[in-house]
XYZ file of C-alpha atoms in Angstrom:
564
model
C 217.362 152.802 96.372
C 216.846 153.652 99.945
C 213.093 152.744 100.973
C 211.248 155.625 102.495
C 211.408 156.281 105.982
C 208.313 156.768 108.360
C 207.451 160.115 109.669
C 206.717 161.591 113.188
C 205.385 164.962 113.821
C 206.933 166.916 117.087
C 204.785 169.493 118.253
C 207.298 172.062 120.312
C 205.569 174.052 122.720
C 206.866 176.386 125.232
C 208.355 173.208 127.261
C 210.501 172.282 124.310
C 210.779 168.339 123.986
C 213.723 168.838 120.958
C 216.698 167.903 122.933
C 218.289 164.463 122.952
C 214.942 162.714 122.538
C 214.454 164.363 118.986
C 217.828 163.248 117.989
C 217.035 159.545 118.845
C 213.967 159.628 116.841
C 215.657 161.032 113.798
C 217.862 157.708 113.947
C 215.204 155.800 112.839
C 212.730 157.987 111.278
C 212.087 161.241 109.505
C 210.988 164.071 112.218
C 209.127 167.108 111.258
C 208.834 169.761 114.041
C 206.056 172.597 114.289
C 205.664 175.657 116.610
C 201.890 175.435 117.239
C 198.864 173.306 117.034
C 197.503 175.164 113.925
C 200.727 174.088 112.128
C 200.405 170.576 113.199
C 196.714 170.515 112.024
C 197.867 172.051 108.468
C 200.450 169.183 108.367
C 197.955 166.585 109.234
C 195.443 167.503 106.525
C 198.408 166.943 103.969
C 200.804 164.273 105.160
C 200.651 161.032 106.915
C 202.538 160.483 110.473
C 202.882 157.150 112.494
C 203.136 159.228 115.728
C 202.818 162.744 117.423
C 204.769 163.931 120.045
C 203.858 166.799 122.255
C 204.267 168.495 125.407
C 201.477 167.394 127.891
C 200.283 171.027 128.228
C 199.392 170.765 124.510
C 198.199 167.113 124.386
C 194.429 167.933 125.225
C 194.276 171.008 123.008
C 195.804 169.065 120.112
C 193.474 166.041 120.576
C 190.327 168.407 120.703
C 191.350 170.094 117.809
C 191.935 166.794 115.695
C 188.427 165.534 116.576
C 187.025 168.818 115.335
C 189.243 168.575 112.217
C 187.943 164.922 111.593
C 184.449 166.246 112.170
C 184.847 168.806 109.541
C 186.477 166.167 107.136
C 183.795 163.914 107.214
C 181.183 166.629 107.037
C 182.769 168.305 104.038
C 183.158 164.629 102.577
C 179.439 163.583 102.441
C 177.502 164.047 99.528
C 174.543 166.079 101.072
C 174.904 169.386 102.102
C 174.719 170.221 106.005
C 174.076 173.489 107.694
C 173.178 174.785 111.252
C 170.710 177.850 111.441
C 169.569 179.728 114.385
C 166.232 181.120 115.337
C 166.458 184.176 113.309
C 167.348 182.128 109.946
C 170.914 182.875 110.062
C 173.134 180.177 108.993
C 175.785 179.803 111.581
C 177.688 177.110 109.453
C 177.741 174.975 106.283
C 179.732 172.252 104.387
C 181.509 172.838 101.356
C 178.493 170.923 99.596
C 176.058 173.435 100.592
C 178.613 176.348 100.178
C 178.793 175.380 96.555
C 174.614 175.651 95.741
C 173.607 178.970 94.685
C 171.931 181.675 97.057
C 168.287 181.102 95.620
C 169.105 177.498 97.100
C 170.584 178.833 100.316
C 167.336 180.899 101.011
C 165.158 178.201 100.463
C 166.864 176.506 102.774
C 167.090 178.877 105.710
C 163.402 179.840 105.322
C 162.679 175.821 105.708
C 164.977 175.713 108.743
C 163.607 178.891 110.310
C 160.047 177.162 109.802
C 161.081 173.793 111.277
C 162.620 176.107 114.542
C 159.401 177.561 115.201
C 157.533 174.184 115.167
C 160.179 172.623 117.385
C 160.104 175.256 119.784
C 156.313 174.963 120.230
C 156.804 171.349 120.722
C 159.542 171.197 123.586
C 158.940 172.483 127.043
C 161.627 174.646 128.726
C 159.983 173.939 131.961
C 160.617 170.093 131.855
C 164.202 169.895 130.604
C 164.212 166.296 131.034
C 161.544 165.579 128.498
C 162.913 168.031 126.221
C 166.105 166.255 126.049
C 164.575 163.096 125.050
C 162.778 165.164 122.117
C 164.576 163.725 118.719
C 161.689 164.124 116.197
C 162.857 165.445 112.843
C 160.908 167.462 110.106
C 161.205 166.544 106.429
C 160.694 169.360 103.297
C 160.690 169.140 99.834
C 161.637 172.365 98.313
C 160.821 173.469 94.771
C 163.769 175.361 94.047
C 162.918 175.862 90.089
C 160.390 174.547 87.839
C 162.124 171.111 87.534
C 164.616 171.037 90.385
C 163.618 169.794 93.854
C 165.768 169.637 97.128
C 164.985 167.223 100.087
C 165.622 168.543 103.559
C 165.647 166.850 107.025
C 165.753 169.126 109.841
C 166.457 168.294 113.460
C 166.426 170.369 116.625
C 169.394 171.436 118.792
C 168.215 171.730 122.308
C 170.349 172.969 125.161
C 170.301 171.512 128.861
C 167.826 174.224 129.893
C 165.361 172.481 127.177
C 165.250 175.062 124.828
C 166.050 174.928 120.909
C 168.590 176.915 119.938
C 169.571 175.921 116.531
C 168.289 173.406 113.837
C 170.659 171.199 111.961
C 169.586 170.244 108.608
C 170.844 167.571 105.819
C 169.909 168.668 102.378
C 170.257 166.775 99.049
C 169.232 167.123 95.561
C 166.041 165.088 95.012
C 165.290 166.124 91.634
C 166.109 162.524 89.932
C 164.197 161.069 92.609
C 161.167 163.259 92.177
C 161.236 163.052 88.425
C 161.043 159.236 88.722
C 157.947 159.518 91.375
C 156.449 161.751 88.676
C 157.165 159.377 85.918
C 155.873 156.296 87.657
C 152.593 158.392 88.703
C 152.322 159.143 84.830
C 152.850 155.666 84.046
C 150.179 154.465 86.449
C 147.802 157.237 85.240
C 148.333 156.024 81.456
C 147.965 152.256 82.573
C 144.688 153.045 84.233
C 143.692 154.603 80.951
C 144.767 151.783 78.964
C 142.362 149.786 80.717
C 139.429 151.842 81.172
C 136.581 150.760 79.109
C 133.484 152.441 80.788
C 132.863 155.437 78.339
C 129.688 155.521 76.268
C 132.152 155.695 73.065
C 133.478 152.429 73.895
C 130.611 150.942 75.003
C 129.093 151.555 71.237
C 132.191 150.248 69.257
C 132.221 146.835 67.914
C 134.475 144.369 69.316
C 136.942 144.783 66.671
C 136.898 148.412 66.825
C 137.589 148.003 70.769
C 140.558 145.698 70.156
C 142.162 148.094 67.551
C 141.483 151.171 70.197
C 143.293 149.181 72.898
C 146.392 148.386 70.368
C 146.652 151.976 69.534
C 146.545 152.880 72.928
C 149.445 150.557 73.843
C 151.492 151.779 71.110
C 151.145 155.310 71.885
C 151.555 155.025 75.456
C 154.747 153.419 74.947
C 156.083 155.868 72.239
C 154.697 159.204 73.543
C 154.941 158.508 77.414
C 157.831 156.121 77.886
C 159.469 157.293 74.679
C 160.171 153.613 73.411
C 159.974 153.436 69.733
C 161.435 149.883 69.216
C 159.368 147.250 71.169
C 157.653 143.991 71.029
C 155.161 142.022 72.959
C 155.037 138.410 72.899
C 152.225 136.204 74.437
C 153.060 133.011 75.999
C 151.005 130.173 74.334
C 150.574 127.437 77.406
C 150.105 124.569 75.301
C 153.006 124.959 73.012
C 155.225 127.158 75.111
C 155.985 129.330 72.251
C 156.228 132.962 72.728
C 153.862 134.597 70.028
C 154.327 138.136 68.656
C 151.114 140.247 69.440
C 152.413 143.842 69.168
C 155.686 145.164 68.092
C 156.977 148.485 66.813
C 159.981 149.760 64.668
C 161.601 146.114 64.587
C 162.534 144.363 61.305
C 160.347 141.230 59.572
C 163.561 138.914 60.580
C 163.204 139.637 64.303
C 159.477 139.558 64.525
C 159.849 135.905 62.436
C 162.355 134.363 65.041
C 160.517 131.510 66.921
C 161.259 131.842 70.784
C 160.040 129.585 73.567
C 159.859 129.917 77.368
C 162.969 128.395 78.209
C 165.695 130.091 80.123
C 168.564 128.519 77.443
C 168.520 128.826 73.723
C 165.793 131.126 73.418
C 167.248 134.441 73.764
C 166.604 136.753 76.670
C 162.602 136.696 75.715
C 162.579 133.180 76.450
C 164.868 133.403 79.739
C 162.519 136.270 81.350
C 159.435 134.456 80.370
C 160.720 130.966 82.069
C 162.308 132.823 85.162
C 159.807 135.507 85.702
C 163.041 137.753 86.080
C 163.349 141.280 84.408
C 166.612 141.252 82.198
C 168.610 144.369 81.503
C 171.025 144.048 78.607
C 173.576 146.756 78.458
C 175.682 145.493 75.610
C 174.046 142.749 73.195
C 177.183 142.268 71.550
C 178.722 140.890 74.824
C 175.557 139.112 76.165
C 175.303 135.276 75.116
C 171.599 135.310 75.694
C 170.372 137.928 73.079
C 169.211 137.163 69.634
C 168.397 139.016 66.645
C 166.045 142.323 67.260
C 166.638 145.800 66.314
C 168.958 146.466 63.653
C 172.190 148.189 64.947
C 170.818 147.235 68.757
C 173.032 148.117 71.374
C 171.162 147.692 74.499
C 167.651 146.079 75.442
C 165.307 145.674 78.412
C 162.984 142.769 78.584
C 160.138 142.474 81.638
C 157.616 139.768 82.410
C 154.063 140.491 81.710
C 152.177 139.063 84.955
C 148.470 138.257 85.236
C 147.424 136.703 88.647
C 150.964 136.139 89.704
C 151.448 133.978 86.349
C 153.729 135.034 83.393
C 151.644 135.321 80.454
C 154.294 136.879 78.101
C 157.008 139.476 77.860
C 157.478 143.118 76.739
C 160.940 143.792 74.914
C 162.275 147.227 74.464
C 165.485 147.896 72.339
C 167.720 150.802 71.938
C 170.828 151.771 69.297
C 172.523 153.340 72.297
C 174.906 151.126 74.681
C 173.613 150.689 78.174
C 170.354 153.054 77.479
C 168.282 151.172 80.074
C 168.555 151.681 84.060
C 167.081 150.153 87.040
C 164.506 153.007 86.958
C 163.482 152.178 83.530
C 163.027 148.657 84.680
C 160.832 149.672 87.538
C 158.665 151.753 85.069
C 158.454 149.280 82.326
C 157.496 146.554 84.965
C 154.640 148.636 86.230
C 153.353 149.673 82.687
C 153.882 145.909 81.859
C 151.173 144.705 84.522
C 148.755 147.256 82.795
C 149.676 145.548 79.110
C 148.827 142.463 80.571
C 145.547 143.381 82.093
C 144.883 144.955 78.604
C 145.583 141.810 76.818
C 143.512 139.762 78.787
C 140.679 142.475 78.292
C 141.063 141.648 74.613
C 140.338 138.252 75.339
C 137.194 138.660 77.330
C 136.132 141.132 74.426
C 136.259 138.531 71.808
C 134.236 136.431 73.936
C 131.590 138.988 74.948
C 129.305 138.055 72.031
C 129.553 134.396 72.448
C 128.711 134.792 76.157
C 125.999 137.236 75.805
C 124.390 135.398 73.167
C 123.516 132.495 75.115
C 123.224 134.053 78.556
C 119.429 134.513 77.817
C 118.796 131.189 76.411
C 120.538 129.777 79.866
C 118.349 131.460 81.841
C 115.254 130.562 80.028
C 116.112 127.119 80.436
C 116.479 127.356 84.333
C 113.297 129.267 84.772
C 111.491 126.724 82.633
C 112.951 123.426 83.903
C 110.424 123.305 87.029
C 107.044 124.072 85.468
C 108.160 121.493 82.704
C 108.976 118.819 85.259
C 105.883 119.201 86.938
C 104.083 119.298 83.837
C 105.635 115.768 83.189
C 105.080 114.638 86.567
C 101.269 115.389 86.582
C 100.849 113.649 83.216
C 102.717 110.525 84.136
C 100.394 110.269 87.255
C 97.310 110.596 85.141
C 98.495 107.931 82.568
C 99.359 105.541 85.471
C 95.901 106.021 87.192
C 93.839 105.649 83.815
C 95.128 103.165 81.249
C 91.962 102.267 80.159
C 90.895 105.018 77.737
C 93.405 104.524 74.673
C 92.075 108.094 73.444
C 92.920 109.994 76.509
C 96.236 107.821 76.740
C 97.352 109.172 73.608
C 96.746 112.601 74.119
C 98.442 112.370 77.481
C 101.548 110.796 75.598
C 101.248 114.062 73.027
C 101.693 116.187 75.816
C 104.808 114.508 77.226
C 106.048 114.534 73.830
C 105.625 118.313 73.646
C 107.360 118.807 76.930
C 110.682 116.860 75.808
C 110.579 118.767 72.484
C 110.547 122.155 74.487
C 113.171 121.015 76.404
C 115.460 119.882 73.540
C 114.945 123.074 71.766
C 115.650 125.187 74.731
C 119.010 123.059 75.455
C 119.873 123.694 71.567
C 119.455 127.115 71.949
C 121.480 127.525 75.135
C 124.573 125.525 73.283
C 127.045 127.400 71.100
C 125.559 127.916 67.627
C 128.378 127.585 65.062
C 125.999 127.554 62.122
C 125.442 130.107 59.342
C 122.064 131.777 59.902
C 119.664 131.812 56.626
C 121.913 130.127 54.649
C 119.166 127.570 53.436
C 117.056 130.811 52.068
C 119.854 131.990 49.783
C 118.854 131.729 46.130
C 121.400 131.890 43.353
C 121.960 135.212 41.569
C 124.406 137.056 39.445
C 126.661 139.410 41.748
C 129.005 141.505 39.754
C 131.422 141.836 42.504
C 131.460 138.319 43.662
C 130.850 136.404 40.531
C 134.541 135.289 39.775
C 136.009 136.144 42.820
C 138.770 133.325 43.873
C 137.610 132.900 47.609
C 139.805 130.446 50.041
C 137.417 129.156 52.921
C 139.383 127.390 55.403
C 137.501 125.902 58.778
C 138.010 122.414 60.428
C 134.195 122.341 61.017
C 132.807 120.328 57.878
C 129.332 121.982 58.070
C 130.650 125.720 58.298
C 133.202 125.516 55.476
C 130.608 123.581 53.148
C 127.718 126.182 54.137
C 129.988 129.062 53.463
C 131.321 127.539 50.146
C 127.632 126.659 48.936
C 126.420 130.211 49.683
C 129.383 132.110 47.784
C 129.052 129.391 44.697
C 125.422 130.462 44.264
C 126.913 133.920 43.665
C 129.434 132.371 40.984
C 132.557 132.542 43.159
C 135.306 130.534 42.364
C 135.845 128.433 46.114
C 138.626 126.653 47.418
C 138.009 124.921 50.727
C 140.454 123.726 53.207
C 139.960 121.491 56.183
C 142.588 122.975 58.282
C 145.372 125.852 58.434
C 147.944 123.489 56.779
C 145.804 123.073 53.900
C 144.766 126.629 53.680
C 148.510 127.676 53.973
C 149.699 125.218 51.364
C 146.899 126.473 49.129
C 148.048 130.249 49.572
C 151.456 129.208 48.567
C 150.543 127.686 45.539
C 147.964 129.945 44.210
C 146.615 133.700 44.376
C 143.322 134.713 46.130
C 141.024 137.866 45.859
C 139.679 136.875 49.591
C 140.596 134.486 52.245
C 137.863 133.507 54.890
C 139.411 131.397 57.975
C 138.242 130.136 61.252
C 140.619 131.168 64.163
C 140.921 128.212 66.021
C 142.073 124.976 64.208
C 144.058 121.909 65.224
C 147.331 122.560 63.259
C 147.669 126.492 62.527
C 145.908 129.420 64.210
C 143.713 132.171 62.046
C 146.885 134.238 62.575
C 149.291 131.815 61.058
C 146.939 131.636 57.622
C 146.725 135.489 57.727
C 150.755 135.829 58.149
C 151.040 133.272 54.931
C 148.492 135.093 52.766
C 150.161 138.494 53.691
C 153.304 137.113 52.761
C 152.325 136.306 49.396
C 150.460 139.385 48.972
C 149.933 142.552 50.844
C 146.718 143.574 49.440
C 144.633 140.311 49.757
C 141.871 140.857 52.300
C 141.457 138.037 54.953
C 138.262 137.663 57.337
C 138.595 135.686 60.386
C 135.790 133.739 62.145
C 135.332 132.662 65.613
C 132.436 130.706 67.746
C 134.346 130.492 70.982
C 135.077 132.929 73.798
C 138.921 132.944 73.964
C 141.774 133.494 71.484
C 144.756 132.131 73.316
C 147.149 133.133 70.394
C 145.505 136.664 69.850
C 145.336 136.104 66.023
C 142.555 139.002 66.117
C 144.831 141.410 67.995
C 148.086 140.596 65.763
C 146.202 140.482 62.313
C 144.126 143.678 63.135
C 147.288 145.275 63.527
C 148.708 144.361 60.287
C 145.168 145.148 58.263
C 142.885 142.371 59.166
C 139.545 142.926 56.975
C 136.783 141.781 59.457
C 135.964 139.346 62.188
C 132.774 137.370 62.049
C 131.130 135.954 65.106
C 129.471 132.911 64.932
C 126.525 132.049 64.809
C 126.430 135.168 62.090
C 123.928 135.892 59.465
C 124.275 134.898 55.854
C 123.842 138.865 55.090
C 126.307 139.932 57.262
C 128.496 137.466 55.806
C 127.783 138.898 52.169
C 128.128 142.156 53.229
C 131.658 141.591 54.435
C 132.792 139.657 51.348
C 131.639 142.512 49.190
C 133.164 145.052 51.085
C 136.559 143.037 51.058
C 136.338 142.548 47.169
C 135.692 146.088 46.380
C 138.706 147.477 47.957
C 140.737 144.917 46.297
C 142.529 146.124 42.947
C 140.858 145.205 39.702
C 141.645 141.528 38.958
C 143.351 140.900 35.543
């Protein structure tokens, strides 16, 4: 098969070049002759030529026509609409992109160009052409074409040598997607600020547990209703164990929630990778991604972003979909913004847990500070008197009694300022028959001997059947071996958290009530948050009164089904 030959174009004008030169060209390539410049341009649009031959008189017009043709090709190929509008708002020229838009869009564009023309005309001076020639400012417009359609327009003036604005050149593009993204970002930002707002009187009057539940509900609600993500999980990083603890989830199966993940770039799924690297991760196809581990049933794609607080990763926010490539860069940007507010909200949960502990000792600390000076003065004066007068034994004894009283006051105030984890009023409880508590099987777990023994003694006075556990491991072992009507458990224990005990209780019974206790200001595993979402009965903040303990115990047992 013969190889295709190169083509040349010959423009034969009045001075013909079709003689011997053309015959020579035909010997080595294919020659196409045309009679006019218009014919030549038309062929150049459709075909490729290695050379163009023309009479010298036709060369300059042909070159100009080709440049103009190239300019038109560029303007008609770019993705934006381009038009030229005069001072009367008439469109003198537009490219194919803009020509495809409807008339109502053209009307808005011409109106904006007319406005820009008038503005430019006021800004340039015909009396100083040299300054007008250097004028190169542009004007940007946002055009609301319809309720949910926006165009963005940049208009630039065309200034003649006399320094007059004669036309406006406008570049226009569809900004609907960008505008919608900005509106969504603004909505997410507003939702985030609402998420962490705690100033209202209604919130101030709520208990700590009620506020915890309110914030959880807000996170779930905003994620579902505003961001339209129904299947998601929030895990918090435990700094001591490097484990990603599940805090809040929606729509994910239990098998996925129970998967243990750690902050590691390898072997711990996408969540572990994100927590370890502080990088968001868009997974377009879970079946092709080696980092993906079990999540939503029939999941096809996922998006995971880090939760940052004070430039530190405190956890991850993972979203899943049953559609392939459901998340793009816009989603990543939006979720990262919302994730910052989620991190702040989770930090607020911790602060609220510690609120009562901090507040309960604030007054005592202030009293100690205020009284320290006067007590020191009294002690100094007494010591001086004792040194000066040692002959009177009776007086010396009285002065010593004053010193002893001063020391007693100091010790009492220091004791008041220290965290008190006792059960207030337990020693005053008298044994009596109680139809609700009597016979109830109650598990009490606390690593502090004084607490678990005090609670168990109080409950036994009301004829409850009490089992005590010295740590979380013992508590979970008891729960796996027997049935209980109520579990009372400390949040922070050396081996297992309060949530782990709660989860074990829930595993064996979906109805057994669980009460958690805390005497410190920080809940690193977010036991209260996680358990509250799954039906936690109550939270007791140490030191609590025995009456409150008994009230919550009776309430929990009353809501239980009748024991067989």
